[in-house]
Coordinates of N, CA and C in Angstrom, one line a residue:
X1 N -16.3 32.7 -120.6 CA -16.8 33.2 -119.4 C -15.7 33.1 -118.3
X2 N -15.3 31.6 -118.0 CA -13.9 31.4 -117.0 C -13.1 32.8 -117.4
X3 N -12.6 33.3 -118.7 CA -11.6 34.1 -118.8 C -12.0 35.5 -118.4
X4 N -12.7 35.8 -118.5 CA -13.5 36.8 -118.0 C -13.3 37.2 -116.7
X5 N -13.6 36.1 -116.1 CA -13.7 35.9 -114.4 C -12.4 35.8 -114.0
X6 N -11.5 35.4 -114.4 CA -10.3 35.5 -114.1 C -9.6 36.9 -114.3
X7 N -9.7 37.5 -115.2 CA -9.0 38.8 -115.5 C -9.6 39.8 -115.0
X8 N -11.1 39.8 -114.4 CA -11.7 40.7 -113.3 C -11.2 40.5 -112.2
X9 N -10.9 38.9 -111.2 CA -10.0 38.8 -110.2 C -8.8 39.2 -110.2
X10 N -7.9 38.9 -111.4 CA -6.7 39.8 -111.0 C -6.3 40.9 -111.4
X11 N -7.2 42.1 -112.0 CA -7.7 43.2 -112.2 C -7.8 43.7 -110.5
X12 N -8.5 43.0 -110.0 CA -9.2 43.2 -108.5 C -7.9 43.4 -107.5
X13 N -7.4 41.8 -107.9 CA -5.9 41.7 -106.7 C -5.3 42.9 -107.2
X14 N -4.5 43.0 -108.1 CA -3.7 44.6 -108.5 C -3.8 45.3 -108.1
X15 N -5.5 45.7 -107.7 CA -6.1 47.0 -107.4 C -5.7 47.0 -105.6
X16 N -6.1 45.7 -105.4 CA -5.6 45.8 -103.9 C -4.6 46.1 -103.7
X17 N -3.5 45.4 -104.0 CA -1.8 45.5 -104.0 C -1.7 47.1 -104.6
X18 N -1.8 47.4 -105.2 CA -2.3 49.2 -105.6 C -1.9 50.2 -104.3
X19 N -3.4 49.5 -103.5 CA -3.9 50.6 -102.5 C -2.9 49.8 -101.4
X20 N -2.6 49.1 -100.9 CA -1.5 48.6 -100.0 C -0.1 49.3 -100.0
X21 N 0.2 49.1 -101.2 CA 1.4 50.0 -101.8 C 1.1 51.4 -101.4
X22 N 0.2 52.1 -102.0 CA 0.2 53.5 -101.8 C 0.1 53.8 -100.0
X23 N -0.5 53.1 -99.0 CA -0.9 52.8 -98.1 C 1.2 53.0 -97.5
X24 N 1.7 52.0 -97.4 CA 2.7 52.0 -96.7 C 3.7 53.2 -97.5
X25 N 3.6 53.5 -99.1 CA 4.6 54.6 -99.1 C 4.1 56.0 -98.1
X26 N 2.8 56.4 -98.3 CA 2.3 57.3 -97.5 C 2.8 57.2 -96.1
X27 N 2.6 55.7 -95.3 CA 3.0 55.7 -93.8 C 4.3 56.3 -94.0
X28 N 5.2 55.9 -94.7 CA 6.9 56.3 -94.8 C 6.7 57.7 -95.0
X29 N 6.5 57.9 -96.0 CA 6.2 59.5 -96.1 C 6.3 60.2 -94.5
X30 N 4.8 59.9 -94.2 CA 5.1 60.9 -92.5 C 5.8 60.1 -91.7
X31 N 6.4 59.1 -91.8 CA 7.6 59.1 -90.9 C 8.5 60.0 -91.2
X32 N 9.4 59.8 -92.0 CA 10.0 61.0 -92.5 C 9.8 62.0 -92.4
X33 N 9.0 62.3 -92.9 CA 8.5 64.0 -92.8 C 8.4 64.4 -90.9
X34 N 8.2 63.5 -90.1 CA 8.3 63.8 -88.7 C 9.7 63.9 -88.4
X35 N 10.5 63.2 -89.0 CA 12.0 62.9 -88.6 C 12.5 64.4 -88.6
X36 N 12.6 64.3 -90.1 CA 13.0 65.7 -90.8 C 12.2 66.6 -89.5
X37 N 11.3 67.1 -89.8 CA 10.8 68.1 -88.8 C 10.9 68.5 -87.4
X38 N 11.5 67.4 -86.9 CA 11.8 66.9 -85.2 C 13.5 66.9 -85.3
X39 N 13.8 67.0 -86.4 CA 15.6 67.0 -86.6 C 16.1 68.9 -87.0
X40 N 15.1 69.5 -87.7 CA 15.1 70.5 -87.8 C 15.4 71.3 -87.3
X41 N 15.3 71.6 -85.5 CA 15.7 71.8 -84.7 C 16.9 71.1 -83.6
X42 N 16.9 70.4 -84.3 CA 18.5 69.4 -83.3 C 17.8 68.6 -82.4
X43 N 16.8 68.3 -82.7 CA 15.9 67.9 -81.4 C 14.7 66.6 -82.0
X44 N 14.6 65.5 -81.7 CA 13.4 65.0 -81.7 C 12.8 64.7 -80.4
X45 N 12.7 65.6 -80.2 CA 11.5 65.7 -78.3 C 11.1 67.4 -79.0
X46 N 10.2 67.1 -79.7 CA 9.4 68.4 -80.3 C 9.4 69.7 -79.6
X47 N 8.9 69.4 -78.4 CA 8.8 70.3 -77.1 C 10.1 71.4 -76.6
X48 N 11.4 70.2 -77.1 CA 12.3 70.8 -76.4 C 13.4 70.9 -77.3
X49 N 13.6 72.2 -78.5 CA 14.1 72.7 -79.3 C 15.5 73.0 -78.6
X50 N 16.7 72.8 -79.3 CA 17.7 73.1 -79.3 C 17.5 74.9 -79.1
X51 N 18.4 75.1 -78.3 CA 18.6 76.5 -77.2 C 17.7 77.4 -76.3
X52 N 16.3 76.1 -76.3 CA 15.5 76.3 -75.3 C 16.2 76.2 -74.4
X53 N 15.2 76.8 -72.7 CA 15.7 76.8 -71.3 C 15.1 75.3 -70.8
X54 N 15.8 75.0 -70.0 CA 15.1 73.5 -69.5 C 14.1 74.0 -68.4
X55 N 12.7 73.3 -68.8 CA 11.9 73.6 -67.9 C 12.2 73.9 -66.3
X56 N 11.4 74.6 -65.6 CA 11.5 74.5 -64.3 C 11.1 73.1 -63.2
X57 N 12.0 72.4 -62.6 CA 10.8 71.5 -61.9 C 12.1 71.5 -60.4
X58 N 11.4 70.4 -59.8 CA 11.8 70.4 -58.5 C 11.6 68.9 -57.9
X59 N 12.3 68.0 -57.8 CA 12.1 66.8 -57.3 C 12.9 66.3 -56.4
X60 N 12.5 64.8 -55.5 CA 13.3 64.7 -54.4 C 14.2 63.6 -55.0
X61 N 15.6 63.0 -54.9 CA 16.0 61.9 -55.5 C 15.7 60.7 -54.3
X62 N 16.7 59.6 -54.9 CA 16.1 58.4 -53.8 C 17.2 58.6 -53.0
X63 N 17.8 59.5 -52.8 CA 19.5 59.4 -51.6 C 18.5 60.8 -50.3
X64 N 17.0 60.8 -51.3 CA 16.6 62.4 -50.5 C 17.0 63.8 -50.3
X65 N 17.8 63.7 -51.3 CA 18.8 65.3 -51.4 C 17.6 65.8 -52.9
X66 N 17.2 67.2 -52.4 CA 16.2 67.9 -53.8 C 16.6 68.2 -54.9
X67 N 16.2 67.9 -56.1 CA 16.9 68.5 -57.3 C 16.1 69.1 -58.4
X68 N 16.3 70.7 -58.2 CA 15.7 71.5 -58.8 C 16.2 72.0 -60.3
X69 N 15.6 72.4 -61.1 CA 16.1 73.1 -62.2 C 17.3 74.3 -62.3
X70 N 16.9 75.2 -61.3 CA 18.0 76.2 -60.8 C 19.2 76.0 -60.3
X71 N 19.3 75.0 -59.5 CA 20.1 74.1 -58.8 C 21.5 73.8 -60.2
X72 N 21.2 73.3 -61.7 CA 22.0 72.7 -62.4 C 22.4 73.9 -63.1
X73 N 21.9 75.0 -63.0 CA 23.1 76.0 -63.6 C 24.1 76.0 -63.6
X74 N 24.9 76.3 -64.1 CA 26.7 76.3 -64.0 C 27.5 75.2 -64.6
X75 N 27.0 74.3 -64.6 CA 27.7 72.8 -65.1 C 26.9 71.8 -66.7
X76 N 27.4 71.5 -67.3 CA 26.7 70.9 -68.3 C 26.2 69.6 -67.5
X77 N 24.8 69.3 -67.9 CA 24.6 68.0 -67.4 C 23.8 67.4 -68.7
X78 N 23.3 66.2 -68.3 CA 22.2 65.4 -69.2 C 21.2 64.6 -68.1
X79 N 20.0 64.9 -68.7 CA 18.7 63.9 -67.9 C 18.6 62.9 -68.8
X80 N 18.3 61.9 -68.2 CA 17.8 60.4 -68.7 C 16.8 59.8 -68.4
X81 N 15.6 59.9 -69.3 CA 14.1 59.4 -68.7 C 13.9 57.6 -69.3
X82 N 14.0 57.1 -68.3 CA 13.3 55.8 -68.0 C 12.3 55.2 -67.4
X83 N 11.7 54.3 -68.2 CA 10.3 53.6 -67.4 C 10.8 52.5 -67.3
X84 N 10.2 51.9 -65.9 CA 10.4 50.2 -66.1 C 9.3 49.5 -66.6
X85 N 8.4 49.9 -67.4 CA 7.8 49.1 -68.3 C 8.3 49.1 -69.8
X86 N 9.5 49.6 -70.1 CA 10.4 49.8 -71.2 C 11.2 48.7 -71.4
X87 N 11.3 47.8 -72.6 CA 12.2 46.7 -72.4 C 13.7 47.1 -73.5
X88 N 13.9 48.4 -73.8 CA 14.9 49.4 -74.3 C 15.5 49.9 -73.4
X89 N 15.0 50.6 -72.1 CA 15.4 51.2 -71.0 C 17.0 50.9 -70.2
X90 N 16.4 49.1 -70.3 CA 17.6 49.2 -69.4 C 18.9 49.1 -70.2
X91 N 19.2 48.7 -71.4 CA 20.3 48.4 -72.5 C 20.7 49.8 -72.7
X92 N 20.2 51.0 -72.3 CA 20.8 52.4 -72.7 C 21.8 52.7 -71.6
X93 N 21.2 52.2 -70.3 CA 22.1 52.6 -68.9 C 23.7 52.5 -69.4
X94 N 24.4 51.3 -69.8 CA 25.6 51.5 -70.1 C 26.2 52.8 -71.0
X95 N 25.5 52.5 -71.9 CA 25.7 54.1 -73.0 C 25.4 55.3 -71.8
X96 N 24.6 55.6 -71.0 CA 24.8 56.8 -69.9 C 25.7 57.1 -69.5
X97 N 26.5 55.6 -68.6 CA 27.3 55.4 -67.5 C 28.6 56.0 -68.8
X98 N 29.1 55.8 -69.8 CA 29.6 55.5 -71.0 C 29.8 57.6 -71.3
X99 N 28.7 58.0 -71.1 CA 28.7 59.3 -71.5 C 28.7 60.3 -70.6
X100 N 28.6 59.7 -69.5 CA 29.0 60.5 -68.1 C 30.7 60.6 -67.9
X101 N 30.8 59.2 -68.2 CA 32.5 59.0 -68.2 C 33.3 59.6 -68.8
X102 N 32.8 59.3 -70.2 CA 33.6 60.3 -71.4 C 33.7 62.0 -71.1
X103 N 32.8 62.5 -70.4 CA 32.4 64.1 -70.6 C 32.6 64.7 -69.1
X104 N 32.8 63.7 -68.1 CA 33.7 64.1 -66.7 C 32.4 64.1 -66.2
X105 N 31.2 63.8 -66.3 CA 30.2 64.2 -65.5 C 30.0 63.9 -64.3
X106 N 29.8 64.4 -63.1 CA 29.7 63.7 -61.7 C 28.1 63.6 -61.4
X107 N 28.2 62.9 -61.1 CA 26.8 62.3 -60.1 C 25.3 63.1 -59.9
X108 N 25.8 64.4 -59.2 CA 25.2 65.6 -59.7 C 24.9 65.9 -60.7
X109 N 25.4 65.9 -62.2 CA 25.3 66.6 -63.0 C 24.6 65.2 -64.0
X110 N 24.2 64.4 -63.9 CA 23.6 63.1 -64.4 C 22.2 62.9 -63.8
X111 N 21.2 63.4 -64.1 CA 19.8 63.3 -63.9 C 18.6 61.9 -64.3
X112 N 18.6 60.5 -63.5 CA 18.0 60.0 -64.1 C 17.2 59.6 -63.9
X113 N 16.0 60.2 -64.8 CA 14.3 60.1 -63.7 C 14.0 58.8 -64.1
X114 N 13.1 57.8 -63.2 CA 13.1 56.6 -63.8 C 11.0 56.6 -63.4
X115 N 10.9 56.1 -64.3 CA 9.1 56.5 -64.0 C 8.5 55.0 -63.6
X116 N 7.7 54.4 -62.8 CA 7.0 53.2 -62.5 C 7.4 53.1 -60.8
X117 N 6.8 52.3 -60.3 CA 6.6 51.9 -58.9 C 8.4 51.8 -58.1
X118 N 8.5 52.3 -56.6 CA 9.7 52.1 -56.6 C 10.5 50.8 -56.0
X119 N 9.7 49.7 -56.5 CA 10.1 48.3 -56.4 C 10.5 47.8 -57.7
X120 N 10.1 48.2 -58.7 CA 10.2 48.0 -60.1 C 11.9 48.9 -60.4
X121 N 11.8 49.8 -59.8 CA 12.8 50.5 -60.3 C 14.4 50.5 -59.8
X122 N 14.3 49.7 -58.5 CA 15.0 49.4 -57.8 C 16.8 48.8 -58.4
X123 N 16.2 48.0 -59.5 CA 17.3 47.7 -60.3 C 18.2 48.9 -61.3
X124 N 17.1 49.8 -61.6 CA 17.7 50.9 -61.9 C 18.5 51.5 -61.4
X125 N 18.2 52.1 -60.4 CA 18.5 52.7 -59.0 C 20.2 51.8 -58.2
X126 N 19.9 50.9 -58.4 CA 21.4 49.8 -58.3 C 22.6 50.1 -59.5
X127 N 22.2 49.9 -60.7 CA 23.0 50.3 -62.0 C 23.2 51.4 -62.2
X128 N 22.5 52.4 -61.4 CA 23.0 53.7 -61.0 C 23.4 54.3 -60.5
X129 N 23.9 53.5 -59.7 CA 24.3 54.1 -58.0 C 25.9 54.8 -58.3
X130 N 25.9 56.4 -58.1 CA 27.5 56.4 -58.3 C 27.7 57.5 -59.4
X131 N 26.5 56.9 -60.5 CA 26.5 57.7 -61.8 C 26.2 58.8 -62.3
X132 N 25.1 58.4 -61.3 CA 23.8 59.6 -61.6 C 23.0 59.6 -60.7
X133 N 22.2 61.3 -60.1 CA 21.3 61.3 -59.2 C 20.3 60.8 -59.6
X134 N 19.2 60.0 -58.7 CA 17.9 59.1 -59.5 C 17.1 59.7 -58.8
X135 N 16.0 59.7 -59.8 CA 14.5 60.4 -59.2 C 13.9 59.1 -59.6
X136 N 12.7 58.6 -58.9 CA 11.8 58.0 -58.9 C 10.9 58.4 -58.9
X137 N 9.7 58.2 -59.8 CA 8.6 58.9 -59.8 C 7.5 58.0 -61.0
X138 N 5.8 58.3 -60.8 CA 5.3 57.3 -61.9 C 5.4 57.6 -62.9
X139 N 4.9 57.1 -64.2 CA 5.3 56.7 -65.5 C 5.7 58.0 -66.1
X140 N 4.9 58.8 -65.7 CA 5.2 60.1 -67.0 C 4.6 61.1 -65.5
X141 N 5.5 61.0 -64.5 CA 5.4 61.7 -63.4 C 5.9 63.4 -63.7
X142 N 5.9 64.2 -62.6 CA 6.2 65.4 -63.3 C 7.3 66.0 -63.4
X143 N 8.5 65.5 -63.5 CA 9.5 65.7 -64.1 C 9.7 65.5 -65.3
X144 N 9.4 64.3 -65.8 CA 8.7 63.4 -67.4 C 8.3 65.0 -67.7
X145 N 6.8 65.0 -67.5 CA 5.6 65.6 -67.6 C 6.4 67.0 -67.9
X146 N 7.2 67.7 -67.3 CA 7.8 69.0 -67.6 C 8.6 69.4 -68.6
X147 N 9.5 68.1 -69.1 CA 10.4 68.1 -70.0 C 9.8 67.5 -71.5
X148 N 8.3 67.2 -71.0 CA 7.1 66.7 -72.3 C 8.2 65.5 -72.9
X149 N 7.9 64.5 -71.8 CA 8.7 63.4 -72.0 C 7.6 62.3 -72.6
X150 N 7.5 62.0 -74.0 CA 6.8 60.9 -73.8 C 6.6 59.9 -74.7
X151 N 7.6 59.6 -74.6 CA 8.4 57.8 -75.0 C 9.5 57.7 -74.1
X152 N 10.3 56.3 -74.4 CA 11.0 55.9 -73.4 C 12.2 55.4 -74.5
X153 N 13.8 55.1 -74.1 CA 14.3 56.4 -73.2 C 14.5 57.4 -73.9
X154 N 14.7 58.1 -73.1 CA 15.2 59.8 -73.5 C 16.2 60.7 -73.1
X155 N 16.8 61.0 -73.9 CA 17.7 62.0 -73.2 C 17.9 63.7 -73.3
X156 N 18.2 64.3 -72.6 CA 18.5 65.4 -72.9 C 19.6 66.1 -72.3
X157 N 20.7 66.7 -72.8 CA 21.8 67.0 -72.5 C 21.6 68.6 -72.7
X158 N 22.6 69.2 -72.0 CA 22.1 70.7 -71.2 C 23.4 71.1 -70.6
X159 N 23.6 72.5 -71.9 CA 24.7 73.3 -71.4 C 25.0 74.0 -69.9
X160 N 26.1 74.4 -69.5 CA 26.3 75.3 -68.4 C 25.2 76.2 -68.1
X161 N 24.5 76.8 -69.2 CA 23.7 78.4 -69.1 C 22.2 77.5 -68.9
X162 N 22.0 76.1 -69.1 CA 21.1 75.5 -68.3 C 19.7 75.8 -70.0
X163 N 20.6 75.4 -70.8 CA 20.1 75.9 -72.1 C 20.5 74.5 -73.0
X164 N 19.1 73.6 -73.7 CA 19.3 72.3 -74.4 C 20.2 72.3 -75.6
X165 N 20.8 71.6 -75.5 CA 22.3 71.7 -76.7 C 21.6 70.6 -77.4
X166 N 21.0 68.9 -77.1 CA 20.6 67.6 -77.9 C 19.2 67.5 -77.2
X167 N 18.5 66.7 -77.7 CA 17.6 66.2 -77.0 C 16.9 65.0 -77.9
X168 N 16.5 63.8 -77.5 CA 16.3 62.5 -78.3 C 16.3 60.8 -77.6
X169 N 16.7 60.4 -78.2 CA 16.5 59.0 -78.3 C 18.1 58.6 -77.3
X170 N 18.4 57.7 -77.5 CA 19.7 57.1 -76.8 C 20.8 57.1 -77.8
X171 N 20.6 58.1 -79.2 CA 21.0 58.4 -80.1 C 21.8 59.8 -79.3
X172 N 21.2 60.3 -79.2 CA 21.8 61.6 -78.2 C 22.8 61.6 -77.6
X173 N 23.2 60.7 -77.1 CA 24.2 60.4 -76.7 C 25.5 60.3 -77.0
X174 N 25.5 59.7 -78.3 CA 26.5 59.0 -78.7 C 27.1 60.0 -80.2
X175 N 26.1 60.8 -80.2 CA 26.4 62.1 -81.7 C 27.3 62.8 -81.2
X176 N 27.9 64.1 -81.7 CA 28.9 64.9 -81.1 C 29.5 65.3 -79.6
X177 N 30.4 65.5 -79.7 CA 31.2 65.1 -78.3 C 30.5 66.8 -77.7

């Protein structure tokens, strides 16, 4: 009888470890399968496919000068979305400062929306002074909100014709020149 009862328990456990197993290759699976899919177009910000137009928006920075979508025609730039509730956020700034430098970008042409209160962001705003124009605005305010920004950080880099060349993670950055 003991043997019995023992070979139905680990009969049992296997069965668990079974479905566990199948359980996390499946998670992997649609990871992947997102990756691929979101890479498919040069892009993992779904929204914003490689040789789309960059949304229209219109915001004010913290120096008070406006910065509209129309406005960045002519020159290649890159946006950089930050929250200060992001503990990633701030370890990318160098990589920005890093890819502004490399690619001649001026100040203007360096968009960095930072989303949360503007006491929180303040440090931002400091580490960026010089590099890049900063917008302040809340978490997934409507600059975020137009570029269907929604994780932290993010980048998007944007040809002369004001047309998405990358768009992604802090990986974006650092892929082809």
């Amino acid at each position: 009888m003991g043997f019995l009862v023992a070979v139905v328990a680990l009969i049992g456990a296997l069965t668990v470890l079974n479905l566990l197993l199948i359980m996390a290759i499946m998670r992997r699976l649609k990871q992947q399968n997102s990756v691929s899919n979101a890479n498919s177009n040069g892009s993992d910000i779904p929204e914003l496919p490689v040789g789309s137009r960059i949304p229209d928006f219109r915001a004010e920075s913290t120096s008070g000068a406006v910065v509209a979508a129309r406005e960045l025609v002519g020159a290649d730039s890159v946006f950089a979305f930050f929250d200060t509730g992001c503990s990633v956020c701030k370890t990318t700034i160098p990589k920005l400062r890093d890819h502004a430098e490399a690619h001649g970008l001026k100040a203007d042409q360096v968009i960095a929306v930072v989303g949360g209160s503007e006491s929180a962001a303040g440090e931002y705003v400091e580490q960026l002074d010089g590099v890049a124009t900063v917008i302040v605005e809340e978490s997934v305010g409507p600059v975020a909100s137009a570029f269907s920004i929604s994780g932290f950080p993010a980048f998007v880099v944007v040809d002369g014709d004001g047309l998405v060349v990358r768009a992604g993670t802090q990986s974006t950055l650092t892929t082809r020149a």
